[in-house]
Amino acid sequence: MALLIILIICFVIILASSQPCQTPDDFVTATSPGHIMIGGLFAIHEKMLSSDDYPRRPEIQKCVGFDISIFLHTLAMIHSIEMINNSTLLSGVKLGYEIYDTCTDVTVTMAAALRFLSKFNCSREIVELKCDYSSYMPRVKAVIGAGYSEITMAVSRMLNLQLMPQVSYESTAEILSDKIRFPSFLRTVPSDFYQTKAMVHLIQKSGWNWIGIITTDDDYGRLALNTFAIQTAANNVCIAFKEVIPAFLSDNTIEVRINQALEKIIAEAQLLDVLKNVTFTDGGNSFHFDAHGDMNTGYDVVLWKEINGHMTITRLAQYDLKNGVFIITDQEAKNEFRNLKQIQSKCSKECSPGQMKKTTKSQHICCYECVDCPENHYSNQTDMDHCLLCNNETHWAPVRSTVCFEKEVEYLSWNDSLAILLMALSLLGIMFVLAIGIIFTRNLNTPVVKSSGGLTVCYVILLCHFLNFANTGFFVGEPQDFTCKTRQTLFGVSFTLCISCILMKSLKILLAFSFDPKLQNFLKCLYKPIPIIFTCTGIQVVICTLWVILAAPTVEENVSLPRVIILECEEGSVLAFGTMLGYIAILAFICFIFAFKGRKLPENYNEAKFITFGMLIYFIAWIIFIPVYATTFGKYLPAVEIIVILISNYGILCCMFFPKCYVILCKQETNTKSAFLKMIYSYSSHSAGSLAMSHVSLDSTNSNIPMTNPSPGGKSAAWQKSKDLEEQVFGRICRENATSISKTLPRKRISSI
């Protein structure tokens, strides 16, 4: 056998050197007749002989650069076919072969492909042009080869014309898996896609991201480089440099075994389908073609290691194409595989969770700096390109966070210290209201209570204060739709009713002690207590009703704060809220005007002065409330309104009822009918005397009438004498002046009181 190989080699060398130009028969390497012919394409020579005339002349040049390894592949094909013919595998059928030397040139290979397609048993080598090649009998039934992907693609496009099966032993270009463009192509080696995928997987398991690439300057190298570059970029692996070297013939490390490839051939016309479904075994491993015509072989991961100046190659693992994993069988290989991780091949230190990569001025994405994730961002893996954003409505994250935290829901709860303080003040106010009600009930017939408008008016005002103090409880605790709607409307209506009653009291006081006839007539026409109270309160009821119907307050989650969710009442309509408060302010201002005019009334009866102070406190509190409420946010916003309500309530309650309670409890001697009459007389005599003297001075016919002041002693007699004298004075004034002046007599004023 060895002698035969040497003779064939010598023959090929002599033939190659003796022929300046080759005919189709000249570059046939080996041929043998048979019932079924199989073509072969092998690059036995490395290149075509260069010539000054080529390619100007359309002729095929001779081949140079004999490659012994590829020639051995040719002999392997011949040997396999001979073994099949010498066996009982194909009884009565002999396989023939026709093998061509492609000379690593597409042009030479195309000439061979044309011969493959020529008609079988025809004297002339012609390729017939047909629309349907189903019944066409080509020269060969299948083709083995070629080696280079560039040559294989050119041949496959021609063989597709007749769907002639083509099985390559070396072409690994990924594009050949496209069955639309290469429907009859099969191969016994994996696609470059899996090769580059296995390489990237190995790089990842070793923890590398900074590598260099050396590739050949041909279609195989360029296509593999492109695929590898795409996969490395997808896995955050950077290519530090790319080196392209001239293309040389690569050594084949996979032995092609097709001894049983034709054992299931039934009919010649079904050869391609049969080949696609062929399954054969070798060493306990089963092999078959997939839907893309690729064989399910894998890769061996080998380690080149220099020991004592000698290079050794150790098989570490096998790469499984189907599952995309490395299969390691022995412990020593596992240790070597694990040691790969100790090799440092990184441009930058990896970023820990909670950080992200910030690309530097380098053009490589693997050269970066690690920066902390900002607030409300996180990263939960190493070497993340960017931090992930938390859902700002429900979650938050601190700086350099690895997870997002749920926001806490906050509101003014019952166990909050400020809420406890405010509720204590409200409860104290309710106790004051109840105490005042009890005091006024027990002293119902005293002048102080009567001068306050009677028990009914006092009860109504105290009830309003009670409701306002109790209403503050709706501002505390988890907001609900009911509490949001109730708290504002209840405050608006109850406070309006309170101000309306106080307005009527101010009007009554001013009417009782007014000595101006014109003002008195106006006040008498205006003074309609029940209609005015119902009208003023009814307007507020309408405002609140429209507010609740058209734009009712609702519960809302305020997510504007970075770490918490504020559960609060959204007022629904700012206009309605402002209208409600503005209407109360208008009533309070009118009440303030009336009370201000009566501020100089008798001291024991002078509610007007205290009403004035109460309204001033109300105005100051709510004027401060508007800017504070508009600029405050968070869970303590309801506390602002509670404070203003408490200030308003306490201000009016203290100014209107505390002085009266003081008189009832501590100055009982002044809370008598005689003391009140004396005080009223003193004020009335002073006011009426001033008015009378003003009229007397204007009347030139007025006679001199002696007047004496009551002496300190003999209080009752002096008071009666002074009253009688004053009645005489005012009687004369009435007679001498206008009838309107008579309405200012003290007796009549006292009786009205």
Short mmCIF file of C-alpha atoms in Angstrom, two decimals, residues 77-304:
data_model
loop_
_atom_site.label_atom_id
_atom_site.label_comp_id
_atom_site.label_asym_id
_atom_site.label_seq_id
_atom_site.Cartn_x
_atom_site.Cartn_y
_atom_site.Cartn_z
CA MET A 77 -12.55 8.14 -0.13
CA ILE A 78 -11.26 5.56 -2.60
CA HIS A 79 -10.64 3.09 0.21
CA SER A 80 -14.13 3.58 1.64
CA ILE A 81 -15.79 2.99 -1.73
CA GLU A 82 -13.71 -0.11 -2.36
CA MET A 83 -14.67 -1.48 1.06
CA ILE A 84 -18.35 -1.00 0.26
CA ASN A 85 -17.94 -2.70 -3.13
CA ASN A 86 -16.13 -5.64 -1.54
CA SER A 87 -18.87 -6.08 1.06
CA THR A 88 -22.41 -7.37 0.80
CA LEU A 89 -23.82 -3.96 1.69
CA LEU A 90 -24.91 -3.21 -1.89
CA SER A 91 -25.47 -6.56 -3.45
CA GLY A 92 -25.26 -6.38 -7.25
CA VAL A 93 -24.51 -2.63 -7.22
CA LYS A 94 -21.02 -1.28 -7.76
CA LEU A 95 -20.03 2.20 -6.71
CA GLY A 96 -17.73 4.17 -8.96
CA TYR A 97 -15.94 7.40 -8.37
CA GLU A 98 -14.60 10.35 -10.27
CA ILE A 99 -12.28 12.52 -8.19
CA TYR A 100 -10.98 15.93 -9.30
CA ASP A 101 -8.19 18.14 -8.04
CA THR A 102 -9.65 21.59 -7.40
CA CYS A 103 -6.19 23.17 -7.04
CA THR A 104 -7.78 25.42 -4.39
CA ASP A 105 -9.30 27.40 -7.24
CA VAL A 106 -12.94 28.16 -7.94
CA THR A 107 -12.48 28.14 -11.72
CA VAL A 108 -11.01 24.64 -11.80
CA THR A 109 -13.70 23.40 -9.43
CA MET A 110 -16.46 24.84 -11.62
CA ALA A 111 -15.08 22.94 -14.62
CA ALA A 112 -15.30 19.73 -12.58
CA ALA A 113 -18.84 20.58 -11.49
CA LEU A 114 -19.88 20.98 -15.11
CA ARG A 115 -18.60 17.47 -15.85
CA PHE A 116 -20.58 16.15 -12.88
CA LEU A 117 -23.75 17.64 -14.35
CA SER A 118 -23.16 16.33 -17.83
CA LYS A 119 -25.44 13.58 -19.09
CA PHE A 120 -24.67 10.00 -18.05
CA ASN A 121 -23.33 7.57 -20.73
CA CYS A 122 -23.27 10.30 -23.34
CA SER A 123 -20.47 10.44 -25.91
CA ARG A 124 -20.36 14.17 -25.60
CA GLU A 125 -19.98 15.91 -22.28
CA ILE A 126 -22.92 18.26 -22.42
CA VAL A 127 -25.30 19.66 -19.85
CA GLU A 128 -28.83 19.77 -21.17
CA LEU A 129 -31.03 22.73 -20.36
CA LYS A 130 -34.37 21.52 -18.98
CA CYS A 131 -37.27 22.87 -16.97
CA ASP A 132 -37.57 19.62 -15.03
CA TYR A 133 -34.54 17.49 -14.17
CA SER A 134 -36.50 14.75 -12.40
CA SER A 135 -35.77 12.22 -15.13
CA TYR A 136 -32.37 13.59 -16.03
CA MET A 137 -29.43 11.20 -15.50
CA PRO A 138 -26.28 13.17 -14.61
CA ARG A 139 -22.76 11.79 -14.75
CA VAL A 140 -22.56 11.37 -10.98
CA LYS A 141 -25.22 10.89 -8.31
CA ALA A 142 -23.52 12.69 -5.41
CA VAL A 143 -20.45 14.80 -4.73
CA ILE A 144 -17.99 14.62 -1.84
CA GLY A 145 -16.33 18.01 -1.19
CA ALA A 146 -15.09 20.55 -1.55
CA GLY A 147 -12.91 21.64 1.34
CA TYR A 148 -12.93 25.43 1.29
CA SER A 149 -16.26 27.13 1.97
CA GLU A 150 -15.73 29.63 -0.85
CA ILE A 151 -15.33 26.82 -3.40
CA THR A 152 -18.15 24.78 -1.88
CA MET A 153 -20.63 27.67 -2.18
CA ALA A 154 -19.85 28.09 -5.88
CA VAL A 155 -20.22 24.38 -6.60
CA SER A 156 -23.36 24.03 -4.51
CA ARG A 157 -25.14 26.74 -6.47
CA MET A 158 -24.55 24.74 -9.67
CA LEU A 159 -25.50 21.38 -8.16
CA ASN A 160 -28.75 22.92 -6.88
CA LEU A 161 -29.90 22.91 -10.51
CA GLN A 162 -30.41 19.15 -10.29
CA LEU A 163 -30.59 18.91 -6.47
CA MET A 164 -27.52 16.73 -6.55
CA PRO A 165 -26.44 15.83 -3.01
CA GLN A 166 -23.19 17.44 -1.93
CA VAL A 167 -21.47 16.34 1.28
CA SER A 168 -18.57 18.49 2.46
CA TYR A 169 -15.98 17.26 4.88
CA GLU A 170 -14.45 20.65 5.69
CA SER A 171 -16.67 23.61 4.69
CA THR A 172 -17.92 25.24 7.88
CA ALA A 173 -19.26 28.63 6.68
CA GLU A 174 -22.45 29.52 8.54
CA ILE A 175 -24.23 30.62 5.37
CA LEU A 176 -24.19 27.04 4.05
CA SER A 177 -26.84 26.14 6.66
CA ASP A 178 -29.34 28.21 4.71
CA LYS A 179 -31.44 25.58 2.98
CA ILE A 180 -33.15 28.17 0.80
CA ARG A 181 -29.91 28.97 -1.00
CA PHE A 182 -28.18 25.62 -0.55
CA PRO A 183 -30.96 22.99 -0.46
CA SER A 184 -28.81 20.00 -1.50
CA PHE A 185 -25.78 20.75 0.67
CA LEU A 186 -24.79 18.55 3.62
CA ARG A 187 -21.64 18.46 5.73
CA THR A 188 -19.99 16.28 8.32
CA VAL A 189 -18.53 19.17 10.33
CA PRO A 190 -20.36 21.69 12.52
CA SER A 191 -21.16 25.19 11.33
CA ASP A 192 -18.87 28.07 12.25
CA PHE A 193 -21.77 29.38 14.29
CA TYR A 194 -21.26 26.61 16.82
CA GLN A 195 -17.51 26.91 16.65
CA THR A 196 -17.55 30.60 17.53
CA LYS A 197 -20.32 29.97 20.06
CA ALA A 198 -18.17 27.34 21.77
CA MET A 199 -15.20 29.71 21.78
CA VAL A 200 -17.24 32.52 23.33
CA HIS A 201 -18.67 30.09 25.89
CA LEU A 202 -15.16 29.00 26.83
CA ILE A 203 -14.06 32.63 27.16
CA GLN A 204 -17.01 33.38 29.43
CA LYS A 205 -16.39 30.37 31.67
CA SER A 206 -12.78 31.50 32.01
CA GLY A 207 -13.91 34.98 33.07
CA TRP A 208 -12.16 36.79 30.22
CA ASN A 209 -13.38 39.86 28.37
CA TRP A 210 -10.17 41.22 26.80
CA ILE A 211 -8.94 39.03 23.94
CA GLY A 212 -7.21 39.13 20.58
CA ILE A 213 -8.11 37.35 17.31
CA ILE A 214 -5.88 35.87 14.61
CA THR A 215 -7.69 34.78 11.45
CA THR A 216 -6.88 33.85 7.86
CA ASP A 217 -7.46 36.16 4.92
CA ASP A 218 -10.14 34.16 3.12
CA ASP A 219 -13.91 33.65 3.16
CA TYR A 220 -13.65 31.12 5.95
CA GLY A 221 -11.63 33.45 8.17
CA ARG A 222 -13.64 36.57 7.40
CA LEU A 223 -17.03 34.94 7.92
CA ALA A 224 -15.87 33.28 11.14
CA LEU A 225 -14.45 36.59 12.34
CA ASN A 226 -17.74 38.39 11.71
CA THR A 227 -19.75 35.74 13.52
CA PHE A 228 -17.30 35.66 16.40
CA ALA A 229 -17.30 39.45 16.70
CA ILE A 230 -21.11 39.52 16.89
CA GLN A 231 -21.22 36.84 19.58
CA THR A 232 -18.46 38.41 21.66
CA ALA A 233 -20.21 41.80 21.56
CA ALA A 234 -23.45 40.17 22.67
CA ASN A 235 -21.63 38.64 25.65
CA ASN A 236 -19.69 41.79 26.62
CA VAL A 237 -16.32 40.45 25.44
CA CYS A 238 -14.00 42.96 23.81
CA ILE A 239 -11.60 42.29 20.96
CA ALA A 240 -8.35 44.03 21.81
CA PHE A 241 -6.79 43.42 18.38
CA LYS A 242 -7.45 41.58 15.11
CA GLU A 243 -4.60 40.07 13.10
CA VAL A 244 -5.26 38.76 9.57
CA ILE A 245 -2.63 36.42 8.13
CA PRO A 246 -2.37 34.97 4.62
CA ALA A 247 -4.58 31.98 3.97
CA PHE A 248 -2.91 28.57 4.12
CA LEU A 249 -4.44 25.18 3.97
CA SER A 250 -5.58 24.12 7.42
CA ASP A 251 -4.90 20.71 8.95
CA ASN A 252 -8.00 18.57 9.31
CA THR A 253 -8.39 17.15 12.82
CA ILE A 254 -11.66 15.34 12.15
CA GLU A 255 -11.42 11.99 10.35
CA VAL A 256 -14.21 11.59 7.83
CA ARG A 257 -16.00 8.33 8.35
CA ILE A 258 -18.75 7.45 5.86
CA ASN A 259 -18.40 3.65 5.67
CA GLN A 260 -22.11 3.09 6.09
CA ALA A 261 -23.40 6.31 4.51
CA LEU A 262 -25.07 4.52 1.59
CA GLU A 263 -26.46 1.47 3.38
CA LYS A 264 -30.07 2.64 3.16
CA ILE A 265 -30.10 3.69 -0.49
CA ILE A 266 -33.28 2.33 -2.10
CA ALA A 267 -33.52 4.23 -5.33
CA GLU A 268 -31.17 6.57 -7.14
CA ALA A 269 -33.77 9.34 -7.42
CA GLN A 270 -34.20 9.43 -3.62
CA LEU A 271 -30.53 9.78 -2.84
CA LEU A 272 -30.73 13.32 -1.40
CA ASP A 273 -33.66 12.49 0.87
CA VAL A 274 -31.97 9.32 2.03
CA LEU A 275 -28.73 11.15 2.79
CA LYS A 276 -30.59 13.71 4.88
CA ASN A 277 -32.09 10.91 6.99
CA VAL A 278 -28.95 8.77 7.29
CA THR A 279 -27.80 7.90 10.80
CA PHE A 280 -24.54 6.07 11.44
CA THR A 281 -22.46 5.26 14.48
CA ASP A 282 -18.77 5.45 15.24
CA GLY A 283 -17.26 4.45 18.53
CA GLY A 284 -20.61 4.36 20.27
CA ASN A 285 -21.57 7.84 19.02
CA SER A 286 -24.52 8.35 16.68
CA PHE A 287 -24.28 10.89 13.86
CA HIS A 288 -26.95 12.35 11.57
CA PHE A 289 -27.72 15.49 9.56
CA ASP A 290 -30.05 18.11 11.00
CA ALA A 291 -32.61 20.21 9.13
CA HIS A 292 -29.85 22.56 7.97
CA GLY A 293 -27.73 19.77 6.58
CA ASP A 294 -25.21 20.07 9.44
CA MET A 295 -23.95 17.02 11.27
CA ASN A 296 -24.43 16.75 15.00
CA THR A 297 -20.73 16.48 15.76
CA GLY A 298 -19.13 18.68 18.36
CA TYR A 299 -15.72 20.13 19.13
CA ASP A 300 -12.80 19.00 21.22
CA VAL A 301 -11.42 21.65 23.55
CA VAL A 302 -7.64 21.17 23.60
CA LEU A 303 -4.99 22.88 25.69
CA TRP A 304 -1.61 23.71 24.23
#
